[in-house]
Amino acid sequence: MPRFRATAVVAAAALLMAGCATGPGLDKTHSLRRTVQAEADATSTDPSTKPSSQPGKPVDPAFAAERMRLVNPCALIDKDVLQTVGTPSRYTSSNYTRCSNYMKDKAGKSLSISVDVGYTLTSGDLKNATKQIAGLKSSEQKLTSSCRVTAVTQENPGQALQISASTGTGNDAAAETCEPARKVLEGAVRKAKGNPQKYSPPKGSPVEVDPCTIVDKATLAPVLGASPRSLPFGLHQCTWSGQSGSMQLDFRTARIPKDGKFDKDSAEVDLGGAKGYQVFKDGPFPTCHLIVVRTKDSSDAGEIAEFQVGMSKEKAGDRCQAAQAFAKAVLPSLPSA
């Protein structure tokens, strides 16, 4: 899906926010490469890579997924937090769980700060979390002009609050990125444990829904068999995999096209009372993508549920027919408009 202009973010924000001019935007942040890596980690047999905590239990109740799904990420890097490292500017948000501020550091140099809530960690990420920040296990990744600092909020599956700090080039480059990232992360953890501003979702919004628990095994079985593996990615996406297929459910914000065509090759389908827009993508792992609009405002900013069904080339079956069955099984369980 193409990136949309930042001006569209404000329109999408109006759907979910109360009393704040920034909020969720329009970009999908799914990374197939990272998801595949996470799945490999999730099925590792090396006991040293297995976290010791109970599945689905955060390190602190404040970081419970059902709570963090509603937290406005911009509120975690509020101006009082950013002012500890420089001069804040305009906030932008590209999805439910990410917010950025393109600001200046204390020397007037370019410093961009981003926060990611419910950031998915691999077992390798967890093993590298050997530091401490604000009472949480932490790790750092320093690159040439940026630094990512992560605080572990859940170990099984691995999730985190992550702050990314990056700078400009040449004379506009900030001297340091890890130190401000640490300071902002400390503030973000403090805000998360307090009473941060939350979304005020409209009727029909899927923002509070756990995609991994809303789908039952009977829905997955025709494609994946009786014992599929589930893998959450962030707070609003879940993937299930079987021997030769995968299914995915993703809730996100989006610009809703006037004609409903999220892809130039999209086709409208009837899902028994709801419209869907599907497109088949051929390749090494042929996949059908089916999008159903859940909310939409007067400026065409909204929220969608995307259902994906993919199977290896060797496996016979109609991917789009399976995606429609997937959607029809799940849609009645989503909040109604």
Short mmCIF file of C-alpha atoms in Angstrom, two decimals:
data_model
loop_
_atom_site.label_atom_id
_atom_site.label_comp_id
_atom_site.label_asym_id
_atom_site.label_seq_id
_atom_site.Cartn_x
_atom_site.Cartn_y
_atom_site.Cartn_z
CA MET A 1 0.00 0.00 0.00
CA PRO A 2 1.47 3.42 -0.90
CA ARG A 3 2.42 5.94 1.71
CA PHE A 4 0.03 8.85 2.06
CA ARG A 5 0.86 12.47 2.71
CA ALA A 6 1.26 13.50 6.34
CA THR A 7 -1.74 15.82 6.01
CA ALA A 8 -3.96 12.76 5.80
CA VAL A 9 -2.85 11.70 9.26
CA VAL A 10 -4.85 14.47 10.92
CA ALA A 11 -8.02 13.30 9.22
CA ALA A 12 -7.49 9.72 10.35
CA ALA A 13 -6.80 10.96 13.86
CA ALA A 14 -10.26 12.47 14.13
CA LEU A 15 -11.75 8.98 14.07
CA LEU A 16 -9.96 7.83 17.17
CA MET A 17 -8.74 10.78 19.19
CA ALA A 18 -10.42 12.97 21.76
CA GLY A 19 -8.80 16.29 22.60
CA CYS A 20 -5.61 15.74 20.63
CA ALA A 21 -4.59 16.95 17.18
CA THR A 22 -2.38 13.98 16.41
CA GLY A 23 -3.13 10.30 16.16
CA PRO A 24 -3.20 7.24 13.95
CA GLY A 25 -2.34 7.68 10.32
CA LEU A 26 -2.43 5.69 7.18
CA ASP A 27 0.63 3.54 6.71
CA LYS A 28 0.90 -0.20 7.10
CA THR A 29 4.00 -1.21 9.04
CA HIS A 30 3.98 -4.98 8.51
CA SER A 31 7.42 -6.33 7.67
CA LEU A 32 7.32 -9.78 6.10
CA ARG A 33 11.03 -10.38 6.68
CA ARG A 34 10.80 -9.54 10.37
CA THR A 35 7.63 -11.59 10.80
CA VAL A 36 9.30 -14.65 9.30
CA GLN A 37 12.24 -14.20 11.65
CA ALA A 38 9.93 -13.87 14.64
CA GLU A 39 8.10 -17.06 13.65
CA ALA A 40 11.37 -18.93 13.40
CA ASP A 41 12.27 -17.73 16.90
CA ALA A 42 8.86 -18.70 18.25
CA THR A 43 9.39 -22.30 17.21
CA SER A 44 13.03 -22.58 18.30
CA THR A 45 13.97 -25.69 20.27
CA ASP A 46 17.00 -24.07 21.89
CA PRO A 47 16.05 -23.80 25.59
CA SER A 48 18.35 -20.80 26.04
CA THR A 49 16.17 -18.75 23.69
CA LYS A 50 12.89 -19.49 25.47
CA PRO A 51 11.63 -16.74 27.78
CA SER A 52 10.78 -17.82 31.29
CA SER A 53 7.65 -15.71 31.81
CA GLN A 54 4.10 -16.94 31.37
CA PRO A 55 2.66 -16.55 27.86
CA GLY A 56 0.78 -13.30 27.40
CA LYS A 57 1.81 -11.89 30.79
CA PRO A 58 3.40 -8.40 30.71
CA VAL A 59 6.22 -7.51 33.09
CA ASP A 60 3.86 -4.97 34.66
CA PRO A 61 0.03 -4.82 34.40
CA ALA A 62 0.40 -1.31 32.95
CA PHE A 63 1.79 -2.88 29.78
CA ALA A 64 -1.02 -5.40 29.25
CA ALA A 65 -1.91 -5.61 25.57
CA GLU A 66 -5.58 -4.85 26.16
CA ARG A 67 -4.55 -1.59 27.83
CA MET A 68 -1.79 -0.59 25.40
CA ARG A 69 -4.02 -1.06 22.34
CA LEU A 70 -5.94 2.04 23.41
CA VAL A 71 -2.96 4.21 24.41
CA ASN A 72 -2.22 7.13 22.12
CA PRO A 73 1.51 6.73 21.34
CA CYS A 74 1.91 10.49 20.95
CA ALA A 75 0.94 10.87 24.62
CA LEU A 76 3.94 8.76 25.63
CA ILE A 77 6.33 11.30 24.10
CA ASP A 78 4.41 14.36 25.24
CA LYS A 79 6.14 17.74 25.08
CA ASP A 80 7.24 17.60 28.71
CA VAL A 81 9.14 14.39 27.84
CA LEU A 82 10.68 15.73 24.63
CA GLN A 83 11.68 19.03 26.23
CA THR A 84 14.22 17.13 28.32
CA VAL A 85 16.26 16.58 25.14
CA GLY A 86 15.43 19.62 22.97
CA THR A 87 12.65 21.61 21.33
CA PRO A 88 9.62 19.60 20.18
CA SER A 89 7.86 20.31 16.90
CA ARG A 90 4.87 18.80 15.09
CA TYR A 91 3.69 15.26 15.88
CA THR A 92 2.85 12.79 13.14
CA SER A 93 1.48 9.28 13.51
CA SER A 94 1.53 6.56 10.89
CA ASN A 95 -0.54 3.87 12.61
CA TYR A 96 -2.23 2.89 15.86
CA THR A 97 1.03 2.33 17.75
CA ARG A 98 3.63 4.71 16.30
CA CYS A 99 4.18 8.45 16.74
CA SER A 100 7.06 10.71 15.67
CA ASN A 101 8.27 14.24 16.35
CA TYR A 102 10.75 15.95 14.05
CA MET A 103 12.38 18.29 16.53
CA LYS A 104 15.67 19.99 17.42
CA ASP A 105 18.10 18.94 20.10
CA LYS A 106 19.42 21.36 22.73
CA ALA A 107 22.09 22.56 20.31
CA GLY A 108 19.49 23.32 17.62
CA LYS A 109 20.44 20.31 15.51
CA SER A 110 17.98 17.99 13.77
CA LEU A 111 16.69 15.19 16.01
CA SER A 112 13.78 12.95 15.07
CA ILE A 113 12.15 10.93 17.84
CA SER A 114 9.72 8.04 17.25
CA VAL A 115 7.96 5.73 19.70
CA ASP A 116 6.61 2.27 18.90
CA VAL A 117 4.17 0.63 21.32
CA GLY A 118 3.92 -3.16 21.48
CA TYR A 119 7.00 -3.54 19.27
CA THR A 120 7.56 -7.21 18.43
CA LEU A 121 10.79 -8.72 19.74
CA THR A 122 12.53 -11.86 18.52
CA SER A 123 14.29 -14.25 20.91
CA GLY A 124 17.55 -12.66 19.76
CA ASP A 125 16.25 -9.23 20.76
CA LEU A 126 15.35 -10.60 24.20
CA LYS A 127 18.80 -12.13 24.66
CA ASN A 128 20.38 -8.76 23.81
CA ALA A 129 18.30 -6.94 26.44
CA THR A 130 21.11 -6.94 28.99
CA LYS A 131 20.78 -3.34 30.17
CA GLN A 132 18.21 -1.72 32.47
CA ILE A 133 16.10 1.36 31.88
CA ALA A 134 13.28 2.63 34.09
CA GLY A 135 13.26 -0.74 35.87
CA LEU A 136 12.85 -2.75 32.64
CA LYS A 137 15.25 -4.93 30.65
CA SER A 138 16.66 -2.85 27.83
CA SER A 139 18.82 -3.00 24.72
CA GLU A 140 20.41 -0.47 22.38
CA GLN A 141 21.26 -0.53 18.70
CA LYS A 142 23.57 2.28 17.58
CA LEU A 143 23.89 3.05 13.88
CA THR A 144 25.75 5.83 12.11
CA SER A 145 23.10 8.52 12.48
CA SER A 146 20.49 6.84 14.67
CA CYS A 147 19.92 4.84 17.82
CA ARG A 148 17.11 2.52 18.88
CA VAL A 149 16.56 1.91 22.58
CA THR A 150 14.13 -0.79 23.63
CA ALA A 151 12.46 -1.53 26.97
CA VAL A 152 10.99 -5.05 27.28
CA THR A 153 7.34 -4.92 28.39
CA GLN A 154 6.53 -8.60 27.79
CA GLU A 155 8.76 -11.63 27.30
CA ASN A 156 6.44 -14.29 25.91
CA PRO A 157 5.77 -13.31 23.18
CA GLY A 158 8.37 -10.56 23.22
CA GLN A 159 7.03 -7.00 23.13
CA ALA A 160 8.55 -3.64 23.93
CA LEU A 161 8.33 0.10 24.05
CA GLN A 162 10.93 1.32 21.59
CA ILE A 163 12.33 4.80 21.01
CA SER A 164 14.16 5.55 17.77
CA ALA A 165 16.26 8.71 17.56
CA SER A 166 17.82 9.82 14.30
CA THR A 167 19.57 12.94 13.13
CA GLY A 168 20.34 14.92 10.00
CA THR A 169 23.62 15.08 8.11
CA GLY A 170 26.53 17.50 7.96
CA ASN A 171 26.15 20.66 10.02
CA ASP A 172 22.59 19.71 10.97
CA ALA A 173 23.61 16.44 12.62
CA ALA A 174 23.03 16.04 16.35
CA ALA A 175 26.14 14.96 18.22
CA GLU A 176 24.40 12.11 20.06
CA THR A 177 21.33 9.96 19.49
CA CYS A 178 21.45 7.20 22.14
CA GLU A 179 21.47 9.53 25.14
CA PRO A 180 18.32 11.42 24.12
CA ALA A 181 16.66 8.13 23.13
CA ARG A 182 17.31 6.78 26.63
CA LYS A 183 15.89 9.90 28.28
CA VAL A 184 12.77 9.86 26.13
CA LEU A 185 12.25 6.13 26.74
CA GLU A 186 12.45 6.69 30.49
CA GLY A 187 9.74 9.33 30.14
CA ALA A 188 7.64 7.11 27.87
CA VAL A 189 7.75 4.23 30.38
CA ARG A 190 6.73 6.64 33.16
CA LYS A 191 3.82 7.92 31.07
CA ALA A 192 2.70 4.39 30.16
CA LYS A 193 2.61 3.41 33.83
CA GLY A 194 0.54 6.48 34.65
CA ASN A 195 -2.68 7.59 32.99
CA PRO A 196 -1.75 8.36 29.37
CA GLN A 197 -4.28 9.76 26.93
CA LYS A 198 -6.23 7.01 25.20
CA TYR A 199 -8.12 6.69 21.94
CA SER A 200 -11.83 7.35 21.89
CA PRO A 201 -12.78 4.93 19.10
CA PRO A 202 -15.94 5.32 17.02
CA LYS A 203 -18.57 2.60 16.77
CA GLY A 204 -17.28 -0.29 14.72
CA SER A 205 -13.61 0.39 15.45
CA PRO A 206 -11.49 -2.78 15.78
CA VAL A 207 -8.70 -0.99 17.69
CA GLU A 208 -9.44 -2.84 20.96
CA VAL A 209 -9.74 -6.31 19.40
CA ASP A 210 -7.04 -8.94 19.89
CA PRO A 211 -6.74 -10.47 16.40
CA CYS A 212 -5.14 -13.65 17.75
CA THR A 213 -8.02 -14.57 20.04
CA ILE A 214 -10.98 -13.62 17.88
CA VAL A 215 -10.33 -16.39 15.33
CA ASP A 216 -11.20 -19.98 16.26
CA LYS A 217 -9.51 -23.17 15.08
CA ALA A 218 -12.50 -24.22 12.99
CA THR A 219 -12.00 -21.11 10.84
CA LEU A 220 -8.33 -21.90 10.32
CA ALA A 221 -8.58 -25.66 9.82
CA PRO A 222 -9.69 -25.77 6.13
CA VAL A 223 -6.46 -24.06 5.09
CA LEU A 224 -4.00 -24.81 7.89
CA GLY A 225 -5.13 -28.11 9.41
CA ALA A 226 -5.99 -28.90 13.01
CA SER A 227 -2.91 -27.47 14.74
CA PRO A 228 -1.83 -24.14 13.21
CA ARG A 229 0.83 -22.02 14.91
CA SER A 230 -0.19 -18.47 15.83
CA LEU A 231 2.15 -15.49 15.89
CA PRO A 232 1.17 -11.99 17.02
CA PHE A 233 2.92 -9.07 15.37
CA GLY A 234 2.56 -5.88 17.34
CA LEU A 235 -0.83 -5.33 18.97
CA HIS A 236 -3.13 -5.40 15.94
CA GLN A 237 -1.94 -8.22 13.70
CA CYS A 238 -1.86 -11.99 13.94
CA THR A 239 -0.58 -14.67 11.57
CA TRP A 240 -1.34 -18.38 11.65
CA SER A 241 0.76 -20.89 9.74
CA GLY A 242 0.42 -24.52 8.75
CA GLN A 243 2.51 -26.90 6.69
CA SER A 244 1.88 -25.21 3.34
CA GLY A 245 -0.25 -22.17 4.05
CA SER A 246 -0.73 -19.08 6.19
CA MET A 247 -3.60 -16.82 7.24
CA GLN A 248 -3.34 -13.29 8.58
CA LEU A 249 -5.67 -10.76 10.20
CA ASP A 250 -4.58 -7.14 10.43
CA PHE A 251 -6.44 -4.12 11.84
CA ARG A 252 -5.14 -0.71 10.81
CA THR A 253 -5.98 2.83 9.82
CA ALA A 254 -6.23 3.72 6.13
CA ARG A 255 -7.33 6.28 3.60
CA ILE A 256 -10.53 4.82 2.18
CA PRO A 257 -10.58 5.17 -1.63
CA LYS A 258 -13.71 6.70 -3.12
CA ASP A 259 -14.18 3.71 -5.41
CA GLY A 260 -13.21 1.15 -2.77
CA LYS A 261 -10.19 0.02 -4.78
CA PHE A 262 -7.29 -0.28 -2.35
CA ASP A 263 -5.36 -1.78 -5.24
CA LYS A 264 -5.87 -0.98 -8.91
CA ASP A 265 -6.79 -4.62 -9.45
CA SER A 266 -9.20 -4.82 -6.48
CA ALA A 267 -12.57 -6.46 -7.06
CA GLU A 268 -15.65 -5.90 -4.90
CA VAL A 269 -17.13 -9.00 -3.28
CA ASP A 270 -20.30 -9.60 -1.23
CA LEU A 271 -19.60 -11.03 2.21
CA GLY A 272 -23.23 -11.43 3.20
CA GLY A 273 -24.13 -7.96 4.37
CA ALA A 274 -20.66 -6.44 4.14
CA LYS A 275 -18.56 -5.39 1.17
CA GLY A 276 -15.03 -6.60 0.71
CA TYR A 277 -12.34 -5.59 -1.76
CA GLN A 278 -10.03 -8.40 -2.76
CA VAL A 279 -6.95 -8.75 -4.90
CA PHE A 280 -4.97 -11.88 -5.72
CA LYS A 281 -1.19 -11.61 -5.74
CA ASP A 282 0.62 -14.39 -7.56
CA GLY A 283 4.23 -15.34 -6.88
CA PRO A 284 6.23 -17.97 -4.98
CA PHE A 285 3.51 -17.93 -2.28
CA PRO A 286 0.24 -16.92 -3.99
CA THR A 287 -1.90 -14.86 -1.60
CA CYS A 288 -5.34 -13.25 -1.60
CA HIS A 289 -5.75 -9.94 0.24
CA LEU A 290 -9.29 -9.04 1.29
CA ILE A 291 -10.03 -5.66 2.88
CA VAL A 292 -13.22 -4.77 4.74
CA VAL A 293 -13.85 -1.16 5.81
CA ARG A 294 -14.83 -0.91 9.48
CA THR A 295 -15.02 2.88 10.04
CA LYS A 296 -14.89 5.92 7.78
CA ASP A 297 -15.33 9.65 8.36
CA SER A 298 -16.36 12.51 6.08
CA SER A 299 -12.76 12.99 4.90
CA ASP A 300 -12.45 9.31 3.90
CA ALA A 301 -10.08 8.48 6.76
CA GLY A 302 -10.95 5.20 8.41
CA GLU A 303 -10.05 1.80 9.77
CA ILE A 304 -9.95 -1.52 7.99
CA ALA A 305 -9.67 -5.24 8.64
CA GLU A 306 -7.47 -7.09 6.17
CA PHE A 307 -7.75 -10.85 5.75
CA GLN A 308 -4.98 -12.71 3.95
CA VAL A 309 -4.80 -16.33 2.83
CA GLY A 310 -1.65 -17.65 1.21
CA MET A 311 -0.65 -21.14 0.12
CA SER A 312 2.42 -22.60 -1.52
CA LYS A 313 2.24 -22.95 -5.28
CA GLU A 314 2.07 -26.71 -4.94
CA LYS A 315 -1.12 -26.57 -2.87
CA ALA A 316 -4.38 -26.53 -4.80
CA GLY A 317 -7.19 -24.26 -3.66
CA ASP A 318 -8.90 -20.95 -4.27
CA ARG A 319 -7.09 -18.46 -2.03
CA CYS A 320 -9.71 -15.74 -2.46
CA GLN A 321 -12.60 -18.08 -1.74
CA ALA A 322 -10.79 -19.10 1.44
CA ALA A 323 -10.20 -15.43 2.35
CA GLN A 324 -13.91 -14.72 1.95
CA ALA A 325 -14.78 -17.64 4.23
CA PHE A 326 -12.22 -16.33 6.72
CA ALA A 327 -13.81 -12.87 6.69
CA LYS A 328 -17.38 -14.18 6.95
CA ALA A 329 -16.43 -16.21 10.02
CA VAL A 330 -14.72 -13.30 11.82
CA LEU A 331 -16.81 -10.23 10.91
CA PRO A 332 -19.81 -11.11 13.15
CA SER A 333 -17.45 -11.06 16.16
CA LEU A 334 -16.11 -7.56 15.48
CA PRO A 335 -17.65 -4.45 17.04
CA SER A 336 -20.69 -3.34 15.05
CA ALA A 337 -21.00 0.15 13.62
#
